[in-house]
Short mmCIF file of N, CA and C in Angstrom, two decimals:
data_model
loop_
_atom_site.label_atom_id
_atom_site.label_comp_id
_atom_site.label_asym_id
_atom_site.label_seq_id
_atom_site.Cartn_x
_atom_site.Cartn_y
_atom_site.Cartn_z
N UNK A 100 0.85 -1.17 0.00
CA UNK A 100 0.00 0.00 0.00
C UNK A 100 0.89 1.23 0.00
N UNK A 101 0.46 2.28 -1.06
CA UNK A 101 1.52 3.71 -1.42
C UNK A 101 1.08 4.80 -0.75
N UNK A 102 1.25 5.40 0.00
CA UNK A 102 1.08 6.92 0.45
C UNK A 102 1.85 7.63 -0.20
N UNK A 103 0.79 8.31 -0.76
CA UNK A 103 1.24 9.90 -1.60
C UNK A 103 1.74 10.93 -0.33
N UNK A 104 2.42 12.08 -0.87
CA UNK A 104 2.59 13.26 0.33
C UNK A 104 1.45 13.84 -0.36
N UNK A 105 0.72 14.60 0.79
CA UNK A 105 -0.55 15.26 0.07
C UNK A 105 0.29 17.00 0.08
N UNK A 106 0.39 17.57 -0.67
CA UNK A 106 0.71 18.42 -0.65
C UNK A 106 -0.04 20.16 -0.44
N UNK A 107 0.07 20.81 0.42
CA UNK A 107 -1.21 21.96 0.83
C UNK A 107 -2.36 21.86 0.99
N UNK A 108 -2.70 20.68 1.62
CA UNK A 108 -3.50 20.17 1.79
C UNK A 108 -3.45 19.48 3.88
N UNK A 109 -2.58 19.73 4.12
CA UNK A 109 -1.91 19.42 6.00
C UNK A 109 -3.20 19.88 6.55
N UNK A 110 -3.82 20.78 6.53
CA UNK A 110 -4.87 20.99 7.67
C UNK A 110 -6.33 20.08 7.15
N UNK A 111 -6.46 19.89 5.88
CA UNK A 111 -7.25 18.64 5.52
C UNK A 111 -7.55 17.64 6.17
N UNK A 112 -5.88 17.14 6.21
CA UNK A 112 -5.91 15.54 6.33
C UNK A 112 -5.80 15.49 8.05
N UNK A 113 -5.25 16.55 8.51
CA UNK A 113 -5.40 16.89 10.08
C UNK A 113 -6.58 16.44 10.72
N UNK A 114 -7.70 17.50 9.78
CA UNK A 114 -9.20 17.20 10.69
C UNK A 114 -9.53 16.03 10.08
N UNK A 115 -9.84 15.38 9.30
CA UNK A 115 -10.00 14.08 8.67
C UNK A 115 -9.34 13.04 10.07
N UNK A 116 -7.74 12.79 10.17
CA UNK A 116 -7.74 12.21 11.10
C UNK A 116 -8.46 12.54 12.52
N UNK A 117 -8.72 13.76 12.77
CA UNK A 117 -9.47 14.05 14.26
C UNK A 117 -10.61 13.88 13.81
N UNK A 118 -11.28 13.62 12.99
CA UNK A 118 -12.97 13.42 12.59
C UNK A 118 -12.87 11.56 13.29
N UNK A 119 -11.92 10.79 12.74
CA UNK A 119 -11.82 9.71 12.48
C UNK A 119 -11.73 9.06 14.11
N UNK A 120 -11.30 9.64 14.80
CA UNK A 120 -10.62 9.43 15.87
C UNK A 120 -11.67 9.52 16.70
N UNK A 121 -12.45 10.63 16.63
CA UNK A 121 -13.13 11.50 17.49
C UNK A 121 -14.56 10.26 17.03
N UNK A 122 -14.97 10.11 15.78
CA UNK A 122 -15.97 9.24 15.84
C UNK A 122 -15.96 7.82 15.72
N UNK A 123 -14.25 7.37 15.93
CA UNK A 123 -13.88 5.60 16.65
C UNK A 123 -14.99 5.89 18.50
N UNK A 124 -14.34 6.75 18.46
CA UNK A 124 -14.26 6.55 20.20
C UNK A 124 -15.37 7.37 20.95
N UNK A 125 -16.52 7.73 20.10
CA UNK A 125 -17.68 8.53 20.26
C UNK A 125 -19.07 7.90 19.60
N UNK A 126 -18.19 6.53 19.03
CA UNK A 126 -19.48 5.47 18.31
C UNK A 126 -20.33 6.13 17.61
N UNK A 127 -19.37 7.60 16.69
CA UNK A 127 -20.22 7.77 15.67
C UNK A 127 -20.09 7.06 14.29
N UNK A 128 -21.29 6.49 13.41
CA UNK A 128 -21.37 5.28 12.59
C UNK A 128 -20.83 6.24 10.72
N UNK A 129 -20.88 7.57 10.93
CA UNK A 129 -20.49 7.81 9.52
C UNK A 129 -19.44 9.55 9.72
N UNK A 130 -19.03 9.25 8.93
CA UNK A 130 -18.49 10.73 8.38
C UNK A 130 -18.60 10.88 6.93
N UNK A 131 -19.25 12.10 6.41
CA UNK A 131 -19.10 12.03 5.28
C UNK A 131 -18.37 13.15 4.34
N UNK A 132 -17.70 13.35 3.68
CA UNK A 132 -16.98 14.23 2.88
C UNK A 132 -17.20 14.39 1.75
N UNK A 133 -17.77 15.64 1.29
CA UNK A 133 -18.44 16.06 0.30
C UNK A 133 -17.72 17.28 -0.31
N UNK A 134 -18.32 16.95 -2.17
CA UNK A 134 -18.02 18.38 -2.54
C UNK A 134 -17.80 18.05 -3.94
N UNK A 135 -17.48 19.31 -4.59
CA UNK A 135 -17.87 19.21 -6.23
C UNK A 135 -16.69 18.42 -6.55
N UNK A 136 -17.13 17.73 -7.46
CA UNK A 136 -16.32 16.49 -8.44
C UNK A 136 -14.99 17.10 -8.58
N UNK A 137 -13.98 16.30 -8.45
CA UNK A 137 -12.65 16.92 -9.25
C UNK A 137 -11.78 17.81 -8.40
N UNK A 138 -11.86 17.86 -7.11
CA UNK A 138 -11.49 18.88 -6.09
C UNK A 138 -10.27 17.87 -5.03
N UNK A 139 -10.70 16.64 -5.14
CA UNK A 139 -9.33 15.83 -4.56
C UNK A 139 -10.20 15.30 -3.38
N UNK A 140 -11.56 15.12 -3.04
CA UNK A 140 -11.91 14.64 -2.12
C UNK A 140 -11.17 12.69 -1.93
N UNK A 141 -11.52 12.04 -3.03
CA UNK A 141 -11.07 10.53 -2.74
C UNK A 141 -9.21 10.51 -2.10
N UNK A 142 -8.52 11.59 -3.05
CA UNK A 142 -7.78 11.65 -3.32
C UNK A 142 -6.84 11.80 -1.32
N UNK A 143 -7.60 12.20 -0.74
CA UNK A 143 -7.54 13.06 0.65
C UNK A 143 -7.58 11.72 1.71
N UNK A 144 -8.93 11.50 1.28
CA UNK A 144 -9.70 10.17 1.91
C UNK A 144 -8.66 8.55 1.44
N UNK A 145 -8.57 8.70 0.35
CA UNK A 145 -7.40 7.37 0.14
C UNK A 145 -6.20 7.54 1.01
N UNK A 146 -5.28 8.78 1.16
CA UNK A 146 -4.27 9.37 2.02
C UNK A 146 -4.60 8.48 3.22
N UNK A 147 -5.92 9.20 4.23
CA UNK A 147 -5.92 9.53 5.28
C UNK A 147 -6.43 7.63 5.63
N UNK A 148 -7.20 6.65 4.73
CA UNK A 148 -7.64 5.56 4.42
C UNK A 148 -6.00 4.78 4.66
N UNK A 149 -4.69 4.98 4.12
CA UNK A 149 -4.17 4.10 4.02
C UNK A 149 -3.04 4.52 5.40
N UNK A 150 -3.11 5.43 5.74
CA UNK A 150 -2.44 6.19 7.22
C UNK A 150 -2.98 5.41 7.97
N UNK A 151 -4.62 5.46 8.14
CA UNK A 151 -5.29 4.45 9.36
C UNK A 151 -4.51 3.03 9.23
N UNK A 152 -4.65 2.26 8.02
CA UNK A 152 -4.19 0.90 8.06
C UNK A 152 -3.02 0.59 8.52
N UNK A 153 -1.89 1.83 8.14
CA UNK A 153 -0.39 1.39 8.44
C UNK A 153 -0.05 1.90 9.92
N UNK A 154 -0.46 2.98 10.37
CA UNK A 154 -0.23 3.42 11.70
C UNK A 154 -0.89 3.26 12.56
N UNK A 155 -2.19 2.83 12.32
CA UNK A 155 -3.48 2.82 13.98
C UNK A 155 -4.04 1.90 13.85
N UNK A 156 -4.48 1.43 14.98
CA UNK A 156 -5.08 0.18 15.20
C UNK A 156 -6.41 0.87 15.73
N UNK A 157 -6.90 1.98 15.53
CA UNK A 157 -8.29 2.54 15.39
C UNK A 157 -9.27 1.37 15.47
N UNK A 158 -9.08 0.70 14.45
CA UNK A 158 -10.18 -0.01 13.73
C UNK A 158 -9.96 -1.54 13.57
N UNK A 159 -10.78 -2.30 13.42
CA UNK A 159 -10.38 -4.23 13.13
C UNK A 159 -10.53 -4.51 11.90
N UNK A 160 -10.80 -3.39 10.75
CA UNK A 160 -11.04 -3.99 9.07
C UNK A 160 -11.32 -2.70 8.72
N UNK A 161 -11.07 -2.80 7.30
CA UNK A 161 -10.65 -1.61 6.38
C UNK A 161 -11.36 -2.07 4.86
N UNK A 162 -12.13 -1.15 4.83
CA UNK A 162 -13.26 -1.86 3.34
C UNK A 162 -13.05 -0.21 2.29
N UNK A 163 -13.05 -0.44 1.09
CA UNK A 163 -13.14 0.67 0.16
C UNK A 163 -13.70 0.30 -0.72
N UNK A 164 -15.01 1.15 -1.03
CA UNK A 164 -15.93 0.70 -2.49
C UNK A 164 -16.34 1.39 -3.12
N UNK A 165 -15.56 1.21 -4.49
CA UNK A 165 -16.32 2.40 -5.56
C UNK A 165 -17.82 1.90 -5.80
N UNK A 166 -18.98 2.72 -5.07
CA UNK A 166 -20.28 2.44 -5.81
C UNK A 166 -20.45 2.36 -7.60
N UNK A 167 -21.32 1.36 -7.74
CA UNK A 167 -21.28 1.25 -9.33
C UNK A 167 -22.85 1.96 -9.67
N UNK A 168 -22.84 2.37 -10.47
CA UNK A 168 -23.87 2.62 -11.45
C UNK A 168 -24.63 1.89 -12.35
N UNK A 169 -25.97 1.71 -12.39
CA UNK A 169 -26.64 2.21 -11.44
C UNK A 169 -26.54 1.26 -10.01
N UNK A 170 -26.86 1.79 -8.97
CA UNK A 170 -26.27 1.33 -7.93
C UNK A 170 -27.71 -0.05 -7.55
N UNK A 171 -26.27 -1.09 -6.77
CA UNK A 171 -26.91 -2.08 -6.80
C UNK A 171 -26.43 -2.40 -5.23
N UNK A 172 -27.50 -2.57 -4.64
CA UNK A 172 -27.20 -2.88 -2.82
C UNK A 172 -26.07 -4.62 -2.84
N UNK A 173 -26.60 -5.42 -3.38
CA UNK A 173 -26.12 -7.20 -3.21
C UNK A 173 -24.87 -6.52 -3.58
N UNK A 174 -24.18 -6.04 -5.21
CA UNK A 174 -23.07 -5.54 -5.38
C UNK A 174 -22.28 -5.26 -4.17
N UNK A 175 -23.04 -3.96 -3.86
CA UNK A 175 -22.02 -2.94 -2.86
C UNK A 175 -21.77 -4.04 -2.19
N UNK A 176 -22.10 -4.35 -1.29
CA UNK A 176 -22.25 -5.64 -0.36
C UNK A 176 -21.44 -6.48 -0.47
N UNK A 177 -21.58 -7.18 -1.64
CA UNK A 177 -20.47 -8.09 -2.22
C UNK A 177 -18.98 -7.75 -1.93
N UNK A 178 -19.00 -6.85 -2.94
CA UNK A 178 -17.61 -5.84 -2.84
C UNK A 178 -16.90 -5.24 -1.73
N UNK A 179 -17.79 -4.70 -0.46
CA UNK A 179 -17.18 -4.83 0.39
C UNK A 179 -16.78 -6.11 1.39
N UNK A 180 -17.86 -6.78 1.08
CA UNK A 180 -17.07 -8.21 2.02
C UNK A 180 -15.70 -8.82 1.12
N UNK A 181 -15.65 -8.73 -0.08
CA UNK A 181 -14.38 -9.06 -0.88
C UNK A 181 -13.18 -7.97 -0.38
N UNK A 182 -13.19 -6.97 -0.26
CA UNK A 182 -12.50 -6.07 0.57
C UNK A 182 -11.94 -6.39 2.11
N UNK A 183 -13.47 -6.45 2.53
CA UNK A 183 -12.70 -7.24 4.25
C UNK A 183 -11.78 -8.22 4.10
N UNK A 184 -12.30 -9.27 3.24
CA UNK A 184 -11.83 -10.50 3.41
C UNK A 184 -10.78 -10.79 2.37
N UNK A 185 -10.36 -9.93 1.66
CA UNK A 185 -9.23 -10.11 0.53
C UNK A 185 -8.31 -10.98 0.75
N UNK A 186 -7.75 -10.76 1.80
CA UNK A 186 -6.04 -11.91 1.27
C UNK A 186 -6.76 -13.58 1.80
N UNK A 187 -7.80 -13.74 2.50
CA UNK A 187 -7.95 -15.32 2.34
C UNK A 187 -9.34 -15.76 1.68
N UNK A 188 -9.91 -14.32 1.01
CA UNK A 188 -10.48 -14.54 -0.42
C UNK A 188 -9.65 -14.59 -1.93
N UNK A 189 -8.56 -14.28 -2.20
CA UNK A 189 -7.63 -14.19 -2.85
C UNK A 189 -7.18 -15.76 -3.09
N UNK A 190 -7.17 -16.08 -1.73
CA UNK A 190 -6.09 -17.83 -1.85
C UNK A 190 -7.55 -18.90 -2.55
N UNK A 191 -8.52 -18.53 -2.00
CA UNK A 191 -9.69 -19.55 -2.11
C UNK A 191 -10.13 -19.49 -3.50
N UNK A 192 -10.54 -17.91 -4.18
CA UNK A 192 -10.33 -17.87 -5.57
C UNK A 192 -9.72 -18.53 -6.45
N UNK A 193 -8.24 -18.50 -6.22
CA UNK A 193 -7.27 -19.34 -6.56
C UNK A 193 -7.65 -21.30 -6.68
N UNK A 194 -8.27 -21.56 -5.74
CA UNK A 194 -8.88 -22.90 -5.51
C UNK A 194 -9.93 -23.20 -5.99
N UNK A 195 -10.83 -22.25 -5.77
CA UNK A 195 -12.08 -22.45 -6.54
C UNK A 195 -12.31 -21.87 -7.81
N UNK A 196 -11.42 -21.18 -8.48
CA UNK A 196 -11.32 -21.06 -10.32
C UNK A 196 -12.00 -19.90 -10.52
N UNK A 197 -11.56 -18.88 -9.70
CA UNK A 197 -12.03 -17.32 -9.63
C UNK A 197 -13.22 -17.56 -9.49
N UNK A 198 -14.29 -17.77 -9.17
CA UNK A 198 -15.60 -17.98 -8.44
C UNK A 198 -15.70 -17.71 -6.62
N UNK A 199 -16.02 -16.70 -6.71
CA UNK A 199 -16.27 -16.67 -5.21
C UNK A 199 -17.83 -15.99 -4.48
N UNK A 200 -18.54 -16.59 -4.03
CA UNK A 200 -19.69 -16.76 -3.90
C UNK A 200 -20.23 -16.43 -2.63
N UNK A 201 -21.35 -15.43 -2.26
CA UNK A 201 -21.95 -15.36 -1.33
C UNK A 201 -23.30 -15.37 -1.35
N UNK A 202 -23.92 -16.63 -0.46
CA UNK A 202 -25.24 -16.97 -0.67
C UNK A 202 -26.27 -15.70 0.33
N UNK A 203 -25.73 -14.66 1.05
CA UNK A 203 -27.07 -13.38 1.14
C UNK A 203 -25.28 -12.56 1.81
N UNK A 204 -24.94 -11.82 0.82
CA UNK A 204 -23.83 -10.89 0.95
C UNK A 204 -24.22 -9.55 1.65
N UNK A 205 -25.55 -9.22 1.38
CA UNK A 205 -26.60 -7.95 2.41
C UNK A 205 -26.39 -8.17 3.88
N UNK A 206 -27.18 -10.14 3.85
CA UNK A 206 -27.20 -10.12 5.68
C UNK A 206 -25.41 -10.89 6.16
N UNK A 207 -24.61 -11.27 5.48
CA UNK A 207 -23.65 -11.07 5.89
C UNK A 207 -22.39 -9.99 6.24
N UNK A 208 -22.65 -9.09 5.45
CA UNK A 208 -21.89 -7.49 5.31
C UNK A 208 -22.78 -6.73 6.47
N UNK A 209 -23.66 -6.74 7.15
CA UNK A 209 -24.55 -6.62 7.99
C UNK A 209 -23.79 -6.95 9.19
N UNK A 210 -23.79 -8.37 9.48
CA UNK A 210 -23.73 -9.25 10.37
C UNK A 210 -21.93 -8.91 10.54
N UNK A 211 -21.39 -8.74 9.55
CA UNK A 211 -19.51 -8.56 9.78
C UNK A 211 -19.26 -6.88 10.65
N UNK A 212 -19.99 -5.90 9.80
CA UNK A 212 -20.73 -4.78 10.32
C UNK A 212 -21.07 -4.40 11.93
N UNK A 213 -22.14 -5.65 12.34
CA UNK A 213 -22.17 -5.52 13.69
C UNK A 213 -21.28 -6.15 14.79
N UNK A 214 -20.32 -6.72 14.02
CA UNK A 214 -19.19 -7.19 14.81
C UNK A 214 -17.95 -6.84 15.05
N UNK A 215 -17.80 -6.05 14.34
CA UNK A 215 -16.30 -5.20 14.22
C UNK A 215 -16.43 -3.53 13.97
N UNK A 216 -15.27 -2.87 14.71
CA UNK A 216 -15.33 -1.70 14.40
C UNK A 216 -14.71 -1.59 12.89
N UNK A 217 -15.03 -0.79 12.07
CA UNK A 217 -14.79 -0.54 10.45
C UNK A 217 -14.72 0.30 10.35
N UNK A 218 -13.50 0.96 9.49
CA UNK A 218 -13.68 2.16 8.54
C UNK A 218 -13.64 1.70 7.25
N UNK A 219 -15.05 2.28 7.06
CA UNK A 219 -15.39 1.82 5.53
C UNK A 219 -15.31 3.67 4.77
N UNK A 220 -14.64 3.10 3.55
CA UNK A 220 -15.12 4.91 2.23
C UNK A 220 -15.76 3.82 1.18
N UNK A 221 -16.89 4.39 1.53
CA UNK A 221 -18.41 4.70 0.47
C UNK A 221 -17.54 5.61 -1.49
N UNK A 222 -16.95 5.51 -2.20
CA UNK A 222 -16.63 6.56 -3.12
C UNK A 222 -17.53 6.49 -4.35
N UNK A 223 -17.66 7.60 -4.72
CA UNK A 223 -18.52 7.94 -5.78
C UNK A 223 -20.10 8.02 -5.63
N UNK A 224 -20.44 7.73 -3.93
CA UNK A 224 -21.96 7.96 -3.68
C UNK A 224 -22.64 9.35 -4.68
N UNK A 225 -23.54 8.83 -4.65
CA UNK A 225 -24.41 9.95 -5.78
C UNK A 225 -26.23 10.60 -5.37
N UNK A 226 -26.22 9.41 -4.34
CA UNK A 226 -27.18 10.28 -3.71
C UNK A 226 -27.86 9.93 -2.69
N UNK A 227 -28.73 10.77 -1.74
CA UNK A 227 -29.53 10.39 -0.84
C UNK A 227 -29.76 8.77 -0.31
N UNK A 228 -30.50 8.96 -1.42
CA UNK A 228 -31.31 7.39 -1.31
C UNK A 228 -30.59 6.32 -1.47
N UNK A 229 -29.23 6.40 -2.21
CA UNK A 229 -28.27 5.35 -2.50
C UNK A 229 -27.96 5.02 -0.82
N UNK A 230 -27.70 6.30 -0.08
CA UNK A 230 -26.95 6.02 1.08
C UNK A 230 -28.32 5.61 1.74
N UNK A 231 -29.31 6.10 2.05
CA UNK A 231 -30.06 5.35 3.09
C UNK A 231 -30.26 4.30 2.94
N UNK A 232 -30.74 3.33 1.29
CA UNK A 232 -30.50 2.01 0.87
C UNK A 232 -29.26 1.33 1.45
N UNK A 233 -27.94 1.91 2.18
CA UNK A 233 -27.17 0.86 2.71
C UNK A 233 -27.15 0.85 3.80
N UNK A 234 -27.35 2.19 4.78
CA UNK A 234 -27.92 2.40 6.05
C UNK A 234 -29.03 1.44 6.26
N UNK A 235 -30.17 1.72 5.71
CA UNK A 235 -31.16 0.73 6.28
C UNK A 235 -30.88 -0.72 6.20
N UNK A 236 -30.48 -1.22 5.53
CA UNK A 236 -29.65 -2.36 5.14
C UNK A 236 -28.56 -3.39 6.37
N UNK A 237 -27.63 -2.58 6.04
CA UNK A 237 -26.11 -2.80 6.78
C UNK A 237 -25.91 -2.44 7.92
N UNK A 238 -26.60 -1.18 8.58
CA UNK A 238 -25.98 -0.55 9.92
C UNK A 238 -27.56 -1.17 10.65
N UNK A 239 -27.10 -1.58 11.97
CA UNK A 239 -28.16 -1.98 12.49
C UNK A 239 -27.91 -0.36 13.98
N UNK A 240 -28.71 -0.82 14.53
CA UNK A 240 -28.67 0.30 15.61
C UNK A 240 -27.11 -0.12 17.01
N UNK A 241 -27.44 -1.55 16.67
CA UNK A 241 -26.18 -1.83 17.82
C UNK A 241 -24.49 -2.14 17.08
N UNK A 242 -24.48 -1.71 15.79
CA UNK A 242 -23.48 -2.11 14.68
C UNK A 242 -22.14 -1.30 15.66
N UNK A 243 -21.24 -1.81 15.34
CA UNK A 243 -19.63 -1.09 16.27
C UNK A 243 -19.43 -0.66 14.96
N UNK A 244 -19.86 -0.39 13.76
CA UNK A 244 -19.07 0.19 12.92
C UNK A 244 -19.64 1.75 12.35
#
């Protein structure tokens, strides 16, 4: 994993980590970072995304998902449990002939969800309803993530 230097950008990635920190340990379930296309938001969030993994133990799993178009809940779902579970989904792929299969990827990404603290980035969300479709879904009320 590569960390860029983010350059004029230090008080950014500052509050980003104190957002991050502040809502591990305040059991708040989202942060979100917004703003017009093309401005370096992922770009900030990948930074501050691969800082958490290599330096803090903040968190017990690390998920990143580009939403697809048009957006599909089982997908997202999918994709992030392939994320959690990458390096001993990777070996099993390998065994089972790139086929890797989840029989309800909703109530399991759910169920992984309410068991572990997570920092998950949502990228390329597009709207409202996309996000409450995974909220209502995935985050239950007693979720650690």
């Amino acid at each position: 994993m590569e960390r860029y230097p983010i350059i004029g950008r230090e008080s950014e990635m500052k509050e980003l980590r104190q957002c991050t920190t502040f809502a591990r340990f305040h059991c708040f379930n989202v942060i979100s970072v917004s703003g017009i296309a093309g401005v370096g938001k992922s770009t900030l969030v990948r930074n501050l995304f691969c800082d958490r993994i290599l330096n803090g133990q903040l968190f017990e799993a690390y998920g990143w998902v580009d939403v697809s178009h048009p957006f599909n809940l089982r997908d997202f779902s999918r994709s992030l449990l392939l994320d959690f579970h990458s390096e001993s989904l990777r070996a099993n792929e390998t065994i089972n002939h790139g086929t890797i299969r989840f029989r309800n990827p909703i109530g399991q990404c759910r169920d992984f969800l309410d068991q572990h603290h997570c920092l998950i980035v949502i990228d390329d969300l597009q709207s409202k309803k996309e996000w409450d479709l995974i909220k209502a879904a995935l985050l239950s009320r007693f979720s650690k993530s």
